[in-house]
Amino acid sequence: MPAIQPRTLKGFRDFPPALALVRERMVDVARAVYRSYGFAPIDTPALELAEVLLAKLDPGAEIARQLYRFVDNGGRDVALRFDLTVPLARFAAMHVQDLGVPFKRYHIGPVWRGENTQAGRYREFLQCDFDTIGTTSSAADIEVALVIHDLLVALGFERFTVRVSDRHVLAGIVEVLGVGDRTGGVLRSVDKLAKQGPDAVHAELVDVVGLTSGQAADVLDAASSDLDAVVERFGASDRVAGGAARLRELLEVAAAVGIPDGRLAVDLSISRGLDYYTGTVYETFLADLPTIGSVCSGGRYDDLAGLYTNQSLPGVGASLGLDRLLAAMEELGMLGAETTGAPVLFVRFPGVALADLHGLAADVRRSGVGAEVYPDVKKVGAQLQLAERRGARVAVLAGPAELATGVVKVKDLASRTEAAVPRSALVSEVRRVMGG
RNA sequence: GUGGCUAUAGCUCAGUCUGGUUAGAGCGUCGGCUUGUGGUGCCGAAGGUCGCGGGUUCGAUCCCCGUUAGCCACCCCA
């Protein structure tokens, strides 16, 4: 009986190779997509002064209660970051003068929130943020939508929808209806439309937000109609017209770039619960697993760093919820059994010097393909079985018999076929098998 | 944070409602048939504090309470 029961904290998880390999690959993909659009990486500390993290939050904000916060050994009130946007605000306030605007950065790192767990909701999870700050141009908003789309495609998804809206549209409508002071409540309620249905939202608009039944019906009607219908009815409002124009431009560009129909859709009902979004908002849902929630969300904010600097820093960006996406892929059976970093395994035989095997393996590695030498001299079958279970693609059999005649056997683990080739042809044969 | 459901072998689950001798299955794992070739077959083996703690009882995996974790709804959000 061990003295201490090994376990992880609620909402925290281990990543065995099958998950960690996929996760690392996803991070690589995200990095590549972000860089292809000109975003540059930054990094910031996991731990910040609590006052810095709390500066932008309302005193009663839900997220403030979810903070992992403690007094450090120097008596400082500190907390783990709960997102990457607030650290960006602090970072920007300290460094924009050196970097210049517009400033485009991506930031991949873990964040912590002490909230209740659920499928795809953890207390420690990886966020992959990208933002453009220092410009109000809709070109930046459009770019965010394109990046989200490219990101999901690069990660291997086809059936997804990036839902886009502009808060000015619904907010403008609410103003026209004469209840502009209730905008926040209206947006929060309407945001639940997809999940709870029109009846529940209507009830909430009336009972909680305090609209008349007619106003609630108008809001719901607008939220579920398309852009043209809304403009026709409420276009006299500059605010509505302006938001609609930006959304139309976004759709035009998306179409011109060749984004397929359905991948990007205007949905006026989405508005995001977060108060600091002021314009365009984005949410991304998987068609095959919508219940896991948005896997990539974001929006435009007027002033990122107002509490830390006098310089006005508007911006727009989004965050890929990589761990949530990973959970979705796990549930959708998209994960393979691969648990090894090297696709080529050299079988160990009695009577073969390690120097010879490692020499051959080094040749394979130099060609850019990972290779490992099995450490133990065991039955060949057992070695092959382990190789396949780990997800290796190729086994190399170089035993005394082969080496005596100057050949090696290269075995395709999937098809279970093998070919004997001269030692000098090892690398080309390995590449041939892996290419096929 | 609020409410609900669940917890049995590495995995997926029976069994518990009607407490009672050694808690089962499939798959997986390991060994042998086959001391240099893994998907099938046959033989054999290992592996379970029935999440944890307490209570009721002659006796608890089963009933009760607590706790931890997972899941679901709300809240919020990636």
Coordinates of C-alpha atoms (C1' of nucleotides) in Angstrom, one line a residue:
Chain A
M1 CA 0.0 0.0 0.0
P2 CA 1.7 3.2 -1.1
A3 CA 1.8 6.1 1.3
I4 CA 0.3 8.6 -1.1
Q5 CA -2.5 7.9 -3.5
P6 CA -1.4 9.2 -7.0
R7 CA -4.0 11.4 -8.5
T8 CA -4.5 14.7 -10.4
L9 CA -6.6 17.6 -9.3
K10 CA -10.1 18.0 -10.5
G11 CA -10.0 19.6 -13.9
F12 CA -6.3 18.9 -14.4
R13 CA -5.2 16.0 -16.6
D14 CA -2.2 14.0 -17.7
F15 CA -1.4 13.7 -21.4
P16 CA -0.1 10.3 -22.4
P17 CA 1.8 10.1 -25.7
A18 CA -1.3 9.4 -27.8
L19 CA -2.8 12.7 -26.7
A20 CA 0.4 14.7 -26.2
L21 CA 1.7 13.9 -29.7
V22 CA -1.6 15.1 -31.2
R23 CA -1.6 18.2 -29.0
E24 CA 2.0 19.1 -30.0
R25 CA 1.1 18.7 -33.7
M26 CA -1.9 20.9 -33.3
V27 CA 0.2 23.6 -31.7
D28 CA 2.6 23.3 -34.6
V29 CA -0.3 23.7 -37.1
A30 CA -1.6 26.8 -35.2
R31 CA 1.8 28.4 -35.2
A32 CA 2.3 27.8 -38.9
V33 CA -1.1 29.3 -39.7
Y34 CA -0.6 32.3 -37.5
R35 CA 2.8 33.0 -38.9
S36 CA 1.5 32.7 -42.5
Y37 CA -0.6 35.7 -41.8
G38 CA 2.2 37.7 -40.3
F39 CA 1.5 37.2 -36.6
A40 CA 4.6 37.0 -34.4
P41 CA 4.9 35.0 -31.1
I42 CA 5.1 36.5 -27.7
D43 CA 5.2 34.9 -24.3
T44 CA 4.3 36.2 -20.8
P45 CA 4.5 34.8 -17.3
A46 CA 1.9 32.4 -16.0
L47 CA 1.8 34.3 -12.7
E48 CA 0.8 37.9 -12.6
L49 CA 0.0 40.4 -9.8
A50 CA -3.6 39.9 -9.0
E51 CA -4.3 43.7 -9.4
V52 CA -3.1 43.4 -13.0
L53 CA -5.4 40.5 -13.8
L54 CA -8.4 42.0 -12.0
A55 CA -8.0 45.5 -13.4
K56 CA -10.3 44.9 -16.4
L57 CA -12.9 42.9 -14.6
D58 CA -16.1 44.0 -13.0
P59 CA -15.9 43.5 -9.3
G60 CA -18.5 40.8 -9.3
A61 CA -17.3 39.1 -12.5
E62 CA -17.7 35.4 -12.5
I63 CA -14.1 34.9 -13.7
A64 CA -12.7 36.8 -10.7
R65 CA -14.2 34.1 -8.4
Q66 CA -12.5 31.4 -10.5
L67 CA -9.0 32.9 -10.1
Y68 CA -6.2 30.7 -8.7
R69 CA -5.0 33.4 -6.3
F70 CA -2.5 33.3 -3.4
V71 CA 0.0 35.3 -1.5
D72 CA 3.6 34.5 -2.6
N73 CA 6.6 34.2 -0.3
G74 CA 7.3 37.8 -0.7
G75 CA 3.8 38.8 0.5
R76 CA 2.6 39.7 -3.0
D77 CA -1.0 39.2 -4.0
V78 CA -0.6 37.0 -7.1
A79 CA -2.7 34.9 -9.4
L80 CA -2.5 32.5 -12.4
R81 CA -3.7 34.1 -15.6
F82 CA -7.2 33.1 -16.7
D83 CA -6.8 34.1 -20.3
L84 CA -4.1 35.5 -22.6
T85 CA -5.9 38.7 -23.5
V86 CA -5.4 40.5 -20.2
P87 CA -1.6 39.6 -20.2
L88 CA -1.6 41.0 -23.8
A89 CA -3.1 44.2 -22.5
R90 CA -0.4 44.5 -19.9
F91 CA 2.2 43.6 -22.4
A92 CA 1.0 46.1 -24.9
A93 CA 0.9 48.9 -22.4
M94 CA 4.5 48.1 -21.5
H95 CA 5.9 47.5 -25.0
V96 CA 3.8 49.0 -27.8
Q97 CA 5.9 52.1 -28.0
D98 CA 8.8 49.9 -29.0
L99 CA 6.8 47.6 -31.3
G100 CA 4.6 50.1 -33.1
V101 CA 1.1 49.5 -34.3
P102 CA -0.7 47.7 -35.8
F103 CA 0.8 45.0 -33.7
K104 CA 0.0 41.4 -34.6
R105 CA 0.9 38.7 -32.1
Y106 CA 0.0 35.1 -31.3
H107 CA 0.4 33.6 -27.9
I108 CA 0.1 29.9 -27.1
G109 CA 0.0 28.9 -23.4
P110 CA -1.9 27.4 -20.6
V111 CA -4.5 29.3 -18.6
W112 CA -6.2 28.4 -15.3
R113 CA -9.8 28.8 -14.2
G114 CA -11.2 27.2 -11.1
E115 CA -14.7 26.5 -12.5
N116 CA -16.8 23.4 -12.5
T117 CA -15.6 20.8 -15.0
Q118 CA -17.6 19.3 -17.8
A119 CA -16.7 17.6 -21.1
G120 CA -14.2 19.9 -22.9
R121 CA -14.0 22.2 -19.9
Y122 CA -11.0 22.0 -17.7
R123 CA -9.3 24.0 -15.0
E124 CA -6.1 24.1 -16.9
F125 CA -6.2 24.4 -20.6
L126 CA -4.2 25.6 -23.6
Q127 CA -5.3 28.7 -25.4
C128 CA -3.9 29.8 -28.8
D129 CA -4.7 33.5 -29.1
F130 CA -4.0 35.8 -32.0
D131 CA -4.8 39.5 -32.1
T132 CA -4.2 42.6 -34.1
I133 CA -4.1 45.7 -32.0
G134 CA -3.9 49.3 -32.9
T135 CA -6.2 49.4 -35.8
T136 CA -10.0 49.8 -36.3
S137 CA -9.9 48.8 -39.9
S138 CA -12.3 46.1 -40.8
A139 CA -9.5 44.5 -42.8
A140 CA -8.3 43.2 -39.4
D141 CA -11.7 41.8 -38.6
I142 CA -11.9 40.1 -41.9
E143 CA -8.5 38.6 -41.4
V144 CA -9.5 37.1 -38.1
A145 CA -12.3 35.2 -39.8
L146 CA -9.9 34.0 -42.5
V147 CA -7.4 32.8 -39.9
I148 CA -10.0 30.9 -37.9
H149 CA -11.2 29.2 -41.1
D150 CA -7.6 28.3 -42.2
L151 CA -6.8 27.1 -38.8
L152 CA -9.7 24.6 -38.6
V153 CA -9.0 23.3 -42.1
A154 CA -5.3 22.9 -41.3
L155 CA -6.2 21.0 -38.2
G156 CA -8.2 18.5 -40.3
F157 CA -11.7 19.8 -39.9
E158 CA -14.2 20.2 -42.8
R159 CA -17.6 20.2 -41.1
F160 CA -17.6 23.4 -39.0
T161 CA -19.1 26.8 -39.1
V162 CA -17.6 30.1 -38.1
R163 CA -20.5 32.2 -37.0
V164 CA -20.0 35.9 -37.2
S165 CA -21.9 38.8 -36.1
D166 CA -21.4 42.5 -35.2
R167 CA -22.7 43.6 -31.9
H168 CA -23.7 47.0 -33.4
V169 CA -26.4 45.3 -35.4
L170 CA -28.4 43.9 -32.5
A171 CA -27.5 46.8 -30.2
G172 CA -28.7 49.2 -32.9
I173 CA -32.0 47.4 -33.1
V174 CA -32.4 47.4 -29.4
E175 CA -31.9 51.2 -29.5
V176 CA -34.5 51.6 -32.2
L177 CA -36.9 49.6 -30.1
G178 CA -36.3 52.2 -27.4
V179 CA -34.6 50.0 -24.8
G180 CA -31.0 50.9 -25.4
D181 CA -30.3 50.7 -21.7
R182 CA -31.0 47.0 -21.7
T183 CA -28.5 46.1 -24.5
G184 CA -26.3 44.0 -22.3
G185 CA -29.1 41.9 -21.0
V186 CA -30.6 41.5 -24.4
L187 CA -27.4 40.4 -26.0
R188 CA -26.7 37.9 -23.2
S189 CA -30.2 36.4 -23.6
V190 CA -30.2 36.2 -27.4
D191 CA -26.8 34.5 -27.3
K192 CA -28.6 31.5 -25.8
L193 CA -31.0 31.2 -28.8
A194 CA -29.3 28.3 -30.4
K195 CA -29.1 26.3 -27.2
Q196 CA -32.4 27.0 -25.5
G197 CA -34.7 27.9 -28.4
P198 CA -36.9 30.9 -29.1
D199 CA -39.5 30.3 -26.4
A200 CA -37.0 30.2 -23.5
V201 CA -35.2 33.2 -24.8
H202 CA -38.5 35.1 -25.2
A203 CA -39.4 34.3 -21.7
E204 CA -36.0 35.5 -20.4
L205 CA -36.2 38.7 -22.4
V206 CA -39.6 39.5 -20.8
D207 CA -39.1 38.1 -17.3
V208 CA -35.4 38.9 -16.7
V209 CA -34.4 41.7 -19.0
G210 CA -37.8 43.4 -18.8
L211 CA -38.8 43.9 -22.4
T212 CA -42.5 43.9 -23.5
S213 CA -43.6 40.8 -25.2
G214 CA -43.7 42.7 -28.5
Q215 CA -40.2 44.0 -28.1
A216 CA -38.9 40.6 -27.3
A217 CA -40.6 39.2 -30.4
D218 CA -39.0 41.9 -32.5
V219 CA -35.6 41.2 -31.1
L220 CA -35.9 37.5 -31.6
D221 CA -37.3 38.0 -35.1
A222 CA -34.3 40.2 -36.0
A223 CA -31.8 37.9 -34.4
S224 CA -32.9 34.9 -36.5
S225 CA -33.3 36.7 -39.8
D226 CA -30.7 37.4 -42.4
L227 CA -28.8 40.6 -43.0
D228 CA -31.0 41.8 -45.8
A229 CA -34.2 41.6 -43.9
V230 CA -32.7 43.4 -40.9
V231 CA -31.3 46.2 -43.0
E232 CA -34.6 46.6 -44.7
R233 CA -36.4 47.0 -41.5
F234 CA -33.8 48.8 -39.3
G235 CA -31.4 50.2 -41.9
A236 CA -32.4 53.8 -41.0
S237 CA -30.3 53.3 -37.9
D238 CA -26.7 54.3 -38.7
R239 CA -25.5 51.8 -36.1
V240 CA -27.3 48.9 -37.7
A241 CA -26.3 49.9 -41.2
G242 CA -22.7 50.3 -40.2
G243 CA -22.5 46.9 -38.6
A244 CA -24.3 45.3 -41.5
A245 CA -21.9 46.9 -44.0
R246 CA -18.9 45.5 -42.2
L247 CA -20.4 42.0 -42.1
R248 CA -21.2 42.2 -45.8
E249 CA -17.7 43.2 -46.6
L250 CA -16.4 40.2 -44.6
L251 CA -18.7 37.8 -46.5
E252 CA -17.6 39.3 -49.8
V253 CA -13.9 38.9 -49.1
A254 CA -14.5 35.4 -47.7
A255 CA -16.2 34.4 -50.9
A256 CA -13.5 35.9 -53.0
V257 CA -10.9 34.0 -51.2
G258 CA -12.8 30.8 -51.9
I259 CA -14.1 29.9 -48.5
P260 CA -16.9 27.3 -49.2
D261 CA -20.5 28.2 -48.5
G262 CA -21.6 27.3 -45.0
R263 CA -18.2 27.5 -43.4
L264 CA -18.7 31.2 -42.6
A265 CA -22.2 32.4 -41.7
V266 CA -23.6 35.5 -40.3
D267 CA -25.7 34.7 -37.2
L268 CA -27.0 37.8 -35.5
S269 CA -27.9 35.9 -32.5
I270 CA -24.4 35.3 -31.4
S271 CA -23.0 38.1 -29.4
R272 CA -20.8 36.4 -26.8
G273 CA -21.4 36.9 -23.1
L274 CA -18.3 39.0 -22.6
D275 CA -19.0 42.6 -22.1
Y276 CA -15.8 43.9 -23.5
Y277 CA -16.5 43.0 -27.1
T278 CA -17.8 46.0 -29.0
G279 CA -18.0 45.0 -32.7
T280 CA -17.4 41.9 -34.7
V281 CA -17.8 38.6 -32.7
Y282 CA -16.9 35.1 -33.8
E283 CA -17.8 31.6 -32.6
T284 CA -16.9 28.3 -34.2
F285 CA -18.9 25.2 -33.8
L286 CA -18.2 21.7 -35.0
A287 CA -21.1 20.3 -37.0
D288 CA -20.5 16.8 -35.6
L289 CA -20.2 17.9 -31.9
P290 CA -21.9 21.2 -31.4
T291 CA -22.6 20.4 -27.7
I292 CA -18.9 20.8 -26.7
G293 CA -19.3 24.5 -27.4
S294 CA -17.3 27.0 -29.4
V295 CA -13.8 25.8 -30.2
C296 CA -12.6 29.2 -31.4
S297 CA -14.1 32.5 -30.3
G298 CA -13.2 36.1 -30.3
G299 CA -14.2 39.6 -31.3
R300 CA -13.4 43.2 -31.6
Y301 CA -12.8 45.4 -28.6
D302 CA -12.5 49.2 -28.5
D303 CA -9.8 49.6 -25.9
L304 CA -7.6 46.8 -24.8
A305 CA -5.3 48.4 -22.4
G306 CA -7.1 51.5 -21.1
L307 CA -6.4 50.8 -17.5
Y308 CA -2.7 50.3 -18.0
T309 CA -1.9 53.1 -20.5
N310 CA -3.3 56.3 -21.9
Q311 CA -2.7 55.2 -25.5
S312 CA -5.9 53.9 -27.1
L313 CA -5.4 50.4 -28.3
P314 CA -8.4 49.0 -30.2
G315 CA -8.0 45.5 -31.4
V316 CA -9.6 42.3 -32.8
G317 CA -8.6 38.7 -32.3
A318 CA -9.7 35.2 -31.3
S319 CA -8.6 32.2 -29.3
L320 CA -8.5 28.6 -30.3
G321 CA -9.5 26.3 -27.4
L322 CA -7.0 23.6 -28.2
D323 CA -7.8 21.3 -25.3
R324 CA -11.5 21.5 -26.0
L325 CA -10.8 20.7 -29.7
L326 CA -8.6 17.8 -28.6
A327 CA -11.4 16.5 -26.4
A328 CA -13.8 16.8 -29.3
M329 CA -11.3 14.9 -31.6
E330 CA -11.1 12.2 -28.9
E331 CA -14.8 11.9 -28.7
L332 CA -15.2 11.9 -32.5
G333 CA -12.6 9.1 -32.8
M334 CA -10.2 11.3 -34.8
L335 CA -7.2 10.2 -32.8
G336 CA -4.9 7.5 -34.0
A337 CA -3.0 5.0 -31.9
E338 CA 0.3 6.6 -32.5
T339 CA 2.4 6.9 -29.4
T340 CA 5.9 7.1 -30.8
G341 CA 7.9 9.9 -32.1
A342 CA 9.9 7.8 -34.5
P343 CA 8.2 6.0 -37.5
V344 CA 11.1 3.6 -38.0
L345 CA 12.1 0.9 -35.6
F346 CA 15.3 -1.2 -35.9
V347 CA 14.8 -4.7 -34.6
R348 CA 17.4 -6.0 -32.3
F349 CA 19.1 -9.4 -33.0
P350 CA 21.6 -11.4 -31.0
G351 CA 25.0 -11.1 -32.5
V352 CA 24.6 -7.7 -34.1
A353 CA 26.7 -4.9 -32.7
L354 CA 24.8 -1.8 -31.5
A355 CA 27.3 0.2 -33.4
D356 CA 26.1 -1.2 -36.6
L357 CA 22.4 -0.7 -35.8
H358 CA 22.9 2.8 -34.6
G359 CA 25.0 3.6 -37.6
L360 CA 22.1 2.6 -39.9
A361 CA 19.6 4.4 -37.7
A362 CA 21.7 7.5 -37.9
D363 CA 21.6 7.4 -41.7
V364 CA 17.8 7.3 -41.5
R365 CA 17.7 10.2 -39.1
R366 CA 20.0 12.3 -41.2
S367 CA 17.5 11.9 -44.0
G368 CA 14.9 13.6 -41.8
V369 CA 13.0 10.5 -40.7
G370 CA 12.8 9.5 -37.0
A371 CA 14.3 6.1 -36.1
E372 CA 14.8 4.2 -32.9
V373 CA 16.7 1.1 -32.0
Y374 CA 14.8 -1.4 -29.9
P375 CA 16.8 -1.7 -26.6
D376 CA 16.3 -5.4 -25.8
V377 CA 17.1 -8.5 -27.6
K378 CA 13.6 -10.1 -27.6
K379 CA 11.6 -12.3 -29.9
V380 CA 11.3 -10.6 -33.3
G381 CA 7.5 -11.0 -33.2
A382 CA 7.3 -9.2 -29.9
Q383 CA 9.4 -6.3 -31.2
L384 CA 7.3 -6.0 -34.4
Q385 CA 4.1 -6.1 -32.4
L386 CA 5.3 -3.4 -30.1
A387 CA 6.4 -1.3 -33.0
E388 CA 3.0 -1.5 -34.7
R389 CA 1.2 -0.8 -31.4
R390 CA 3.2 2.3 -30.9
G391 CA 2.2 3.5 -34.4
A392 CA 5.6 3.0 -36.1
R393 CA 5.3 2.6 -39.9
V394 CA 8.5 0.7 -40.8
A395 CA 10.6 -1.9 -39.2
V396 CA 14.2 -2.6 -40.3
L397 CA 15.5 -6.1 -39.9
A398 CA 19.3 -6.1 -40.0
G399 CA 20.3 -9.4 -38.4
P400 CA 23.5 -11.4 -38.8
A401 CA 22.2 -13.1 -41.9
E402 CA 21.4 -9.8 -43.7
L403 CA 24.5 -8.0 -42.6
A404 CA 26.7 -10.9 -43.8
T405 CA 25.4 -10.4 -47.3
G406 CA 25.3 -6.6 -47.2
V407 CA 21.6 -6.2 -47.2
V408 CA 18.9 -5.0 -44.8
K409 CA 15.2 -5.9 -44.8
V410 CA 12.8 -3.1 -44.7
K411 CA 9.3 -4.1 -43.5
D412 CA 6.1 -2.1 -44.1
L413 CA 4.3 -2.8 -40.8
A414 CA 0.9 -2.0 -42.1
S415 CA 1.0 -4.3 -45.2
R416 CA 3.3 -6.8 -43.5
T417 CA 5.4 -7.0 -46.6
E418 CA 9.2 -6.6 -46.6
A419 CA 11.9 -6.2 -49.2
A420 CA 15.6 -6.9 -48.9
V421 CA 17.7 -4.1 -50.3
P422 CA 21.5 -3.3 -50.2
R423 CA 22.6 -1.4 -47.1
S424 CA 23.2 1.7 -49.3
A425 CA 19.6 1.7 -50.4
L426 CA 18.2 1.6 -46.9
V427 CA 17.2 5.3 -46.7
S428 CA 15.6 5.4 -50.1
E429 CA 13.7 2.2 -49.4
V430 CA 12.4 3.6 -46.0
R431 CA 11.3 6.8 -47.7
R432 CA 9.6 4.8 -50.5
V433 CA 7.6 2.7 -48.0
M434 CA 6.6 5.8 -46.0
G435 CA 5.7 7.7 -49.1
G436 CA 3.4 4.9 -50.2
Chain B
rG1 C1' -21.2 28.4 -7.5
rU2 C1' -26.5 25.7 -7.9
rG3 C1' -29.2 21.1 -9.1
rG4 C1' -29.0 16.0 -10.9
rC5 C1' -26.7 11.2 -12.6
rU6 C1' -22.6 7.9 -12.2
rA7 C1' -18.1 5.2 -9.9
rU8 C1' -17.1 -3.0 -10.2
rA9 C1' -10.2 -6.0 -13.8
rG10 C1' -5.8 -2.1 -18.3
rC11 C1' -10.7 -1.0 -21.5
rU12 C1' -16.3 -1.7 -22.3
rC13 C1' -19.7 -3.5 -19.0
rA14 C1' -22.8 -7.6 -16.1
rG15 C1' -24.1 -8.5 -10.9
rU16 C1' -26.5 -4.7 -6.4
rC17 C1' -33.5 -3.2 -6.5
rU18 C1' -35.0 -8.8 -3.1
rG19 C1' -27.3 -7.8 1.8
rG20 C1' -24.8 -14.2 2.7
rU21 C1' -19.8 -19.6 0.6
rU22 C1' -13.8 -18.6 -4.0
rA23 C1' -17.3 -11.0 -7.7
rG24 C1' -18.1 -12.6 -13.6
rA25 C1' -17.9 -11.8 -19.3
rG26 C1' -15.8 -9.9 -23.8
rC27 C1' -11.6 -7.4 -25.4
rG28 C1' -6.6 -6.3 -24.0
rU29 C1' -1.9 -8.0 -21.5
rC30 C1' 1.8 -11.9 -20.4
rG31 C1' 3.7 -17.1 -21.2
rG32 C1' 3.7 -21.7 -24.3
rC33 C1' 2.8 -24.4 -29.1
rU34 C1' 6.7 -21.4 -32.8
rU35 C1' 14.9 -19.8 -29.1
rG36 C1' 14.6 -14.6 -36.9
rU37 C1' 8.9 -12.4 -38.4
rG38 C1' 3.5 -9.6 -35.0
rG39 C1' -3.3 -9.7 -37.6
rU40 C1' -6.0 -16.3 -37.1
rG41 C1' -6.0 -21.0 -33.9
rC42 C1' -5.2 -24.0 -29.4
rC43 C1' -3.4 -24.3 -24.2
rG44 C1' -2.2 -21.6 -19.8
rA45 C1' -1.4 -17.3 -16.5
rA46 C1' -1.5 -12.8 -14.3
rG47 C1' -4.7 -8.8 -13.0
rG48 C1' -10.1 -6.5 -8.6
rU49 C1' -8.7 -2.3 -1.3
rC50 C1' -16.1 -3.6 -6.0
rG51 C1' -13.4 5.2 -5.9
rC52 C1' -12.3 6.6 -0.6
rG53 C1' -14.1 7.2 4.7
rG54 C1' -17.8 6.3 8.2
rG55 C1' -22.6 4.1 9.7
rU56 C1' -26.5 0.2 10.0
rU57 C1' -26.1 -5.3 10.4
rC58 C1' -24.2 -11.6 12.9
rG59 C1' -22.5 -10.3 7.9
rA60 C1' -22.1 -4.7 3.1
rU61 C1' -19.8 -4.3 -3.8
rC62 C1' -25.2 -4.2 -2.6
rC63 C1' -28.7 -0.2 2.3
rC64 C1' -27.7 5.0 4.7
rC65 C1' -24.4 9.4 5.4
rG66 C1' -20.1 12.0 4.0
rU67 C1' -16.1 12.7 0.6
rU68 C1' -13.3 12.7 -4.0
rA69 C1' -13.6 12.3 -9.2
rG70 C1' -16.2 12.0 -14.0
rC71 C1' -20.5 13.3 -16.7
rC72 C1' -25.3 16.3 -17.6
rA73 C1' -28.3 20.9 -17.0
rC74 C1' -27.8 25.9 -15.3
rC75 C1' -24.1 29.8 -14.9
rC76 C1' -20.1 31.1 -17.5
rC77 C1' -16.9 30.1 -21.2
rA78 C1' -12.0 27.8 -24.9

